XYZ file of C-alpha atoms in Angstrom:
494
model
C 128.952 117.907 -58.138
C 128.033 114.232 -57.262
C 125.257 113.406 -54.746
C 127.397 112.434 -52.034
C 129.135 115.845 -52.054
C 125.948 117.555 -52.499
C 124.640 115.761 -49.406
C 127.793 116.365 -47.384
C 127.479 120.144 -48.144
C 123.871 120.168 -47.076
C 124.775 118.517 -43.661
C 127.695 121.196 -43.151
C 125.389 124.057 -44.145
C 122.908 122.854 -41.566
C 125.301 122.441 -38.755
C 126.793 125.895 -39.406
C 123.304 127.420 -39.617
C 122.262 125.821 -36.361
C 125.469 126.891 -34.649
C 124.833 130.504 -35.426
C 121.363 130.545 -34.209
C 120.686 131.485 -30.551
C 119.317 128.564 -28.083
C 115.706 127.990 -28.266
C 113.664 128.948 -24.997
C 112.032 126.373 -22.713
C 108.478 125.545 -23.120
C 106.124 127.683 -21.008
C 102.427 128.026 -20.714
C 101.458 132.003 -20.477
C 98.077 133.344 -20.127
C 96.519 134.786 -23.177
C 99.219 132.982 -25.486
C 96.670 131.075 -27.280
C 92.913 130.412 -27.979
C 91.471 127.927 -30.164
C 88.304 127.977 -32.143
C 87.045 124.382 -32.871
C 83.707 122.667 -33.595
C 81.498 123.512 -30.649
C 78.460 121.920 -32.124
C 78.229 119.092 -29.249
C 77.118 120.912 -26.070
C 77.116 118.741 -23.077
C 76.341 121.113 -20.334
C 75.126 124.797 -19.872
C 75.483 127.185 -16.797
C 74.438 130.710 -16.637
C 75.120 133.764 -14.204
C 73.382 136.999 -14.457
C 75.941 138.468 -17.364
C 77.193 135.255 -19.179
C 75.928 131.749 -20.502
C 78.835 129.257 -20.367
C 78.460 126.050 -22.612
C 80.682 123.262 -22.150
C 81.238 121.403 -25.357
C 83.661 118.638 -26.437
C 86.030 121.053 -27.626
C 86.021 123.223 -24.619
C 83.835 125.945 -22.558
C 82.334 128.875 -24.948
C 81.087 131.982 -23.403
C 78.062 134.012 -24.265
C 77.798 137.866 -23.348
C 73.881 137.940 -22.644
C 74.196 141.923 -21.841
C 75.789 142.390 -25.048
C 74.145 139.557 -27.055
C 77.395 138.492 -28.354
C 80.274 135.753 -28.034
C 83.295 136.375 -25.810
C 86.347 134.634 -26.390
C 86.157 130.927 -25.558
C 87.817 129.250 -22.681
C 89.899 127.130 -24.975
C 93.360 129.005 -24.247
C 93.119 128.601 -20.552
C 95.747 126.390 -18.837
C 95.784 123.516 -16.680
C 92.984 121.106 -18.023
C 92.159 119.025 -21.182
C 89.743 121.241 -23.029
C 88.439 118.045 -24.537
C 87.296 116.353 -21.496
C 84.897 118.730 -19.734
C 81.680 117.423 -18.885
C 80.222 119.846 -16.534
C 80.334 123.687 -15.640
C 79.290 125.584 -12.777
C 79.238 129.449 -12.111
C 77.871 131.837 -9.380
C 75.418 134.729 -9.966
C 78.143 137.341 -10.101
C 80.808 135.455 -12.204
C 83.122 135.113 -9.218
C 83.300 131.509 -8.970
C 83.675 129.140 -11.872
C 83.971 125.233 -12.050
C 83.964 122.462 -14.254
C 84.577 118.697 -13.943
C 86.630 116.416 -16.071
C 87.289 112.938 -16.370
C 90.038 113.214 -13.429
C 88.168 115.542 -11.238
C 86.940 119.204 -10.386
C 88.888 122.462 -11.009
C 88.195 125.807 -10.149
C 89.140 128.884 -12.454
C 91.550 131.767 -11.373
C 90.361 134.449 -13.690
C 93.685 136.470 -12.710
C 96.228 133.785 -14.223
C 93.649 132.341 -16.627
C 94.247 128.992 -14.983
C 92.463 126.060 -13.639
C 93.255 124.650 -10.375
C 92.094 121.000 -8.975
C 89.869 121.344 -6.016
C 88.232 118.520 -3.818
C 84.592 119.499 -3.594
C 82.045 121.842 -5.223
C 80.919 124.565 -2.731
C 77.141 125.735 -2.497
C 76.833 128.498 -5.367
C 74.355 131.413 -5.048
C 72.334 130.989 -8.492
C 68.645 131.174 -9.400
C 69.032 129.017 -12.694
C 67.883 125.525 -12.804
C 67.726 122.914 -15.607
C 64.406 122.136 -16.981
C 62.925 119.569 -19.255
C 62.063 120.328 -22.801
C 58.894 122.336 -23.090
C 55.705 120.853 -24.760
C 55.443 123.734 -27.152
C 58.604 125.465 -28.822
C 58.896 127.424 -32.121
C 61.679 126.318 -34.374
C 64.139 128.145 -36.513
C 63.479 128.761 -40.176
C 64.535 125.134 -41.880
C 63.577 123.183 -38.614
C 60.761 121.419 -36.741
C 60.727 120.809 -33.004
C 59.840 117.565 -31.398
C 58.488 117.815 -27.946
C 61.098 115.201 -26.395
C 63.736 117.913 -27.027
C 65.155 117.754 -30.565
C 65.177 119.863 -34.060
C 64.915 118.131 -37.155
C 66.081 119.848 -40.446
C 64.704 119.665 -44.026
C 67.559 117.236 -44.652
C 66.242 114.555 -42.488
C 68.830 115.222 -39.683
C 67.851 115.410 -35.970
C 69.851 117.021 -33.467
C 68.692 116.397 -29.734
C 68.948 118.758 -26.712
C 71.539 118.008 -24.268
C 70.629 120.438 -21.777
C 68.205 123.133 -21.148
C 68.647 125.973 -18.374
C 66.354 128.478 -17.208
C 68.644 131.379 -15.857
C 66.015 132.270 -13.524
C 64.567 135.300 -15.409
C 62.516 132.636 -17.992
C 65.170 133.015 -20.782
C 66.275 129.130 -21.710
C 69.887 128.622 -22.502
C 69.680 125.358 -24.833
C 72.552 123.140 -25.584
C 72.226 120.736 -28.800
C 74.084 117.647 -30.090
C 74.983 118.883 -33.518
C 73.848 122.364 -34.014
C 75.725 124.014 -31.129
C 74.502 126.605 -28.544
C 70.817 128.083 -28.727
C 68.618 130.042 -26.467
C 64.766 131.156 -26.195
C 64.029 134.528 -24.975
C 61.794 134.910 -21.744
C 58.177 134.303 -22.702
C 58.601 133.387 -26.317
C 59.665 129.832 -26.702
C 61.197 130.912 -30.155
C 64.468 128.996 -30.443
C 67.239 130.919 -31.654
C 70.380 129.157 -32.952
C 73.668 130.916 -31.667
C 76.551 129.756 -34.210
C 79.756 129.628 -32.613
C 83.316 127.941 -33.789
C 84.019 125.811 -36.674
C 81.894 123.701 -38.901
C 84.515 121.033 -38.688
C 87.830 120.776 -36.671
C 90.495 119.924 -39.409
C 91.916 123.332 -40.867
C 93.820 123.126 -43.965
C 93.029 126.338 -45.599
C 92.514 129.833 -44.284
C 92.034 132.915 -46.629
C 91.853 136.407 -45.109
C 89.158 138.332 -47.079
C 89.570 141.840 -45.726
C 89.167 140.680 -42.140
C 87.065 138.047 -42.445
C 88.647 134.502 -42.539
C 87.131 131.741 -44.648
C 88.097 128.413 -43.145
C 88.187 124.927 -44.920
C 89.859 121.859 -44.191
C 89.937 117.868 -44.728
C 86.928 115.763 -43.792
C 87.419 114.067 -40.634
C 84.074 113.799 -39.220
C 81.356 113.740 -41.962
C 78.425 114.737 -39.594
C 78.746 118.372 -40.485
C 81.294 119.796 -43.346
C 81.903 122.668 -45.329
C 83.425 126.045 -45.003
C 83.330 128.676 -41.874
C 83.235 132.261 -42.191
C 84.623 133.986 -39.301
C 84.720 137.615 -38.339
C 87.404 137.666 -35.544
C 86.602 141.048 -34.406
C 82.859 140.534 -33.854
C 83.344 137.131 -33.040
C 80.465 135.948 -35.363
C 80.365 132.751 -37.494
C 78.657 131.819 -40.439
C 78.744 128.361 -42.540
C 78.326 127.288 -46.059
C 77.552 123.616 -45.383
C 78.710 120.756 -47.767
C 76.811 117.670 -48.757
C 73.521 119.287 -48.632
C 73.243 120.200 -52.309
C 74.862 118.396 -55.480
C 76.728 121.557 -56.285
C 78.769 121.314 -53.035
C 79.544 117.470 -52.417
C 81.265 116.390 -49.056
C 85.112 116.767 -50.181
C 88.189 118.097 -48.582
C 89.030 121.726 -48.895
C 92.686 122.128 -49.755
C 92.893 125.818 -50.477
C 90.821 129.106 -50.818
C 91.201 132.561 -52.402
C 88.567 134.828 -53.997
C 87.876 138.129 -55.740
C 84.745 140.549 -55.521
C 82.496 137.946 -57.318
C 83.611 134.659 -56.157
C 85.241 132.480 -53.413
C 87.364 129.836 -55.336
C 87.615 126.493 -53.534
C 90.246 123.935 -54.199
C 89.302 120.658 -53.184
C 90.029 117.046 -53.508
C 87.426 116.730 -56.332
C 88.057 119.693 -58.413
C 87.739 123.568 -58.320
C 84.535 125.030 -57.259
C 83.247 128.740 -57.691
C 81.120 129.935 -54.917
C 78.879 132.892 -55.973
C 79.222 135.579 -53.211
C 75.656 136.910 -53.863
C 73.912 133.720 -53.602
C 76.449 131.643 -51.187
C 76.135 128.621 -53.661
C 78.480 126.804 -55.933
C 77.864 128.136 -59.521
C 80.620 126.129 -61.208
C 82.823 123.247 -60.841
C 85.786 122.576 -62.834
C 87.158 118.997 -63.096
C 89.314 116.838 -65.676
C 86.037 116.541 -67.659
C 86.483 120.182 -68.483
C 90.185 120.023 -68.967
C 91.658 120.364 -65.305
C 94.644 118.201 -65.348
C 94.111 116.647 -61.876
C 91.002 116.929 -59.653
C 93.323 117.019 -56.703
C 93.701 120.984 -56.423
C 96.011 122.027 -53.998
C 96.873 125.916 -54.557
C 95.231 128.741 -56.457
C 96.389 132.116 -57.716
C 94.113 134.611 -59.328
C 95.724 136.956 -62.047
C 93.297 139.188 -63.402
C 90.486 137.299 -64.849
C 92.381 134.125 -65.007
C 93.307 131.582 -62.245
C 96.438 129.470 -62.081
C 95.305 126.093 -60.329
C 97.944 123.747 -58.783
C 97.268 120.325 -58.559
C 98.687 116.859 -57.436
C 99.764 116.282 -61.067
C 100.747 119.712 -62.557
C 99.620 123.277 -63.302
C 96.490 124.346 -65.119
C 95.779 128.002 -66.129
C 91.967 128.773 -66.281
C 91.172 131.592 -68.577
C 87.763 133.670 -69.339
C 87.625 134.475 -73.023
C 84.206 135.334 -74.326
C 82.649 134.100 -71.348
C 83.857 130.659 -72.102
C 86.385 128.772 -70.138
C 89.728 127.447 -71.624
C 92.397 125.007 -69.964
C 96.159 125.708 -70.635
C 98.502 122.941 -69.140
C 102.206 123.889 -69.366
C 104.137 120.732 -70.064
C 106.962 121.365 -67.916
C 105.046 120.658 -64.862
C 103.314 117.562 -65.993
C 103.150 114.979 -63.447
C 104.715 117.402 -60.686
C 102.808 118.186 -57.451
C 102.336 121.923 -57.469
C 102.176 123.014 -53.678
C 102.009 126.594 -53.697
C 101.867 129.782 -55.967
C 102.733 133.368 -55.404
C 102.547 136.211 -57.325
C 105.350 138.759 -57.186
C 105.050 141.730 -59.358
C 104.704 140.401 -63.077
C 106.196 136.854 -62.119
C 104.569 133.794 -60.940
C 106.389 131.849 -58.348
C 105.511 128.025 -58.524
C 106.609 125.705 -55.710
C 106.802 121.856 -56.544
C 108.287 118.747 -55.660
C 111.310 119.417 -57.852
C 112.065 122.921 -56.528
C 110.870 126.407 -57.236
C 110.319 127.892 -60.555
C 109.807 131.687 -61.586
C 107.289 132.103 -64.698
C 107.644 135.662 -66.270
C 103.998 136.253 -67.340
C 104.718 138.950 -69.964
C 107.068 136.621 -71.867
C 106.150 133.176 -70.817
C 109.633 132.725 -69.882
C 110.399 129.834 -67.134
C 113.376 129.723 -64.946
C 114.063 126.915 -62.271
C 115.328 128.692 -58.777
C 118.774 127.556 -57.818
C 120.191 129.122 -54.502
C 123.859 129.012 -54.173
C 123.700 126.765 -50.709
C 121.438 124.241 -52.731
C 119.390 124.612 -49.585
C 116.250 123.857 -51.475
C 117.023 120.378 -52.390
C 113.950 119.099 -53.671
C 110.348 119.663 -52.306
C 109.468 123.144 -52.158
C 106.095 123.591 -50.299
C 105.206 127.201 -49.617
C 106.141 130.433 -51.099
C 105.560 133.905 -49.331
C 106.414 137.471 -50.447
C 107.125 140.261 -48.157
C 108.324 143.767 -48.632
C 111.335 143.057 -50.651
C 111.954 139.736 -49.765
C 110.765 136.313 -50.965
C 110.540 133.071 -48.587
C 110.379 129.366 -49.507
C 109.755 126.600 -47.375
C 111.493 123.294 -47.894
C 112.589 120.166 -45.961
C 115.429 121.782 -44.232
C 113.595 125.119 -43.167
C 113.272 128.591 -44.794
C 115.140 130.306 -47.336
C 114.958 134.107 -47.568
C 115.825 135.674 -51.086
C 116.334 139.572 -51.184
C 114.455 140.326 -54.375
C 116.748 143.554 -54.679
C 120.189 141.945 -54.395
C 119.371 138.145 -55.120
C 121.111 137.295 -51.859
C 119.719 134.396 -50.141
C 119.902 133.465 -46.427
C 118.847 129.825 -45.231
C 117.420 129.164 -42.056
C 117.783 125.640 -41.010
C 115.244 123.831 -38.735
C 115.557 120.415 -37.138
C 113.695 117.765 -38.925
C 113.356 113.846 -38.768
C 111.088 113.321 -41.579
C 109.745 115.301 -44.503
C 106.259 116.853 -44.725
C 104.530 119.755 -46.383
C 105.339 122.878 -44.592
C 103.043 125.880 -44.100
C 104.900 129.217 -43.957
C 103.721 132.828 -43.153
C 106.147 135.957 -42.782
C 105.826 139.629 -41.483
C 108.396 142.394 -41.129
C 109.881 140.807 -37.986
C 109.487 137.121 -38.045
C 108.917 133.834 -40.219
C 106.905 131.082 -38.946
C 107.296 127.651 -40.500
C 105.322 124.455 -39.549
C 107.845 121.976 -38.008
C 107.957 118.372 -37.208
C 106.031 119.258 -33.867
C 104.238 122.622 -33.900
C 105.639 125.698 -35.218
C 109.210 127.415 -35.609
C 109.416 130.983 -35.069
C 112.434 132.938 -36.599
C 113.046 136.280 -35.622
C 115.416 136.755 -38.447
C 116.180 140.556 -37.679
C 118.486 139.635 -34.885
C 122.246 139.015 -35.531
C 122.306 136.005 -34.967
C 118.912 135.154 -35.837
C 116.759 133.874 -32.853
C 114.620 130.728 -33.184
C 111.861 129.138 -30.758
C 109.857 126.199 -31.369
C 106.241 126.213 -29.882
C 104.231 122.699 -29.354
C 101.339 121.624 -27.286
C 103.728 122.227 -24.428
C 103.095 125.773 -25.021
C 99.513 125.674 -25.172
C 99.052 124.830 -29.037
C 95.947 122.338 -29.121
C 98.060 120.015 -31.659
C 101.688 119.476 -32.801
C 100.468 119.001 -36.348
C 100.018 122.056 -38.352
C 98.483 122.493 -41.937
C 98.070 126.329 -42.280
C 99.433 129.584 -41.245
C 98.241 132.871 -41.604
C 99.640 136.261 -40.233
C 97.347 138.773 -38.395
C 99.458 141.820 -37.039
C 100.436 140.589 -33.617
C 98.803 137.238 -33.896
C 99.157 134.050 -36.199
C 96.082 131.926 -37.154
C 97.325 128.333 -36.907
C 95.499 125.608 -38.539
C 95.491 121.912 -37.247
C 93.312 119.032 -36.784
C 92.049 120.442 -33.891
C 90.760 123.802 -35.140
C 91.743 127.071 -35.636
C 94.399 128.614 -32.845
C 95.032 132.478 -32.480
C 98.654 132.397 -31.421
C 100.063 135.659 -29.715
C 103.450 135.653 -31.300
C 104.307 139.405 -29.993
C 103.299 138.258 -26.572
C 105.515 140.829 -24.424
C 105.256 138.514 -21.292
C 107.053 135.526 -23.122
C 110.881 135.266 -22.716
C 112.276 133.955 -26.240
């Protein structure tokens, strides 16, 4: 078959596949559809009721539950405003009235519809809180010094100024900082307590689900603070492992994450890092100087006490033999981009820029996967296994392979340009990063149903770099943070 015939067949296949899909629903913003966690470290203003403290940040309004001493969900999924353009927030004593100001005017929040509505003036609000100047004496958190003009300096020479201080009427101070996020000082103590919230950096390339904890990393777009966020979505708690502070963890792009009981493995643009869970310090760094085929690590797969390392120039195998590290470099993948690795039973599936391969670990046999429709024409970006199916993401969309019968089913998505596509799958849907936003394929229907979701539906960005399933939700990584998307929302009509 020549190239022209192949391209013609692919075009016909795409048209037929698209014709068989039900029409996509129109865009709509639905309350509760999305909520985004981003870099909330830059606070511009603080307000407080009897029960809650509201911090207006450069990425939206976050809400601290004063009665339970924990974070509530941020208001970043609410409708009607640009969450990156909020510079003031006001609330009354009992949270009945909530207002914000943006660059285009005032808005009042409707809690029933979770939506902001424009208003012309700010009414008088009953509230005993008041903004105050920095106290002359405060006790800084461990690792910081307090300066009376209103700032914290850390052990690395960085200075974080106070952007706002609010006395809530009871003597408790609610403090906004520029760079370390929200803080507070309890009544009568003047001891500053940082309250971590959000991501350490906005861009999200990788999400690793570690038994319910989410390890989140990404590319460097703002070098102010960088590293990895450890996020507990059930308790809404955040911890950070900051890069660039010590030599063992330099400021680098984080491309992928995985882990075992002893280590978190961090694939970066400058080698593979082993983070010791016990100390939360990088204990080893593997680069080309130690035999890695390329320092740009794109994907990882743990197999026993060994790890397959996919790079921009080929595949490496890092094995532990007598406590020594050895490198094995399969020549078949020399100068190939290894986008993803997926262990299925005793075989390793390998996504590359020249198709997908299956490596039988017991025998070392390597096979190039070829689907009858030639749907996977060149680049295969992501591979996910679910139940008895294998899903592969390529330039034209997603392909499902029945591992029992070997039957293949293509799902085309409209594309105007080729770019690496993230993929996530469960028993009802497959989600793939599209040219704009995500495409959700409800593959159990006959014919299958597809729906594209973009910023018109509430996503903070149309550029998606990572996807992770979580029951009724999908975690979406973009350059504007980590978004929890309610794919199984019963109020939405697809």
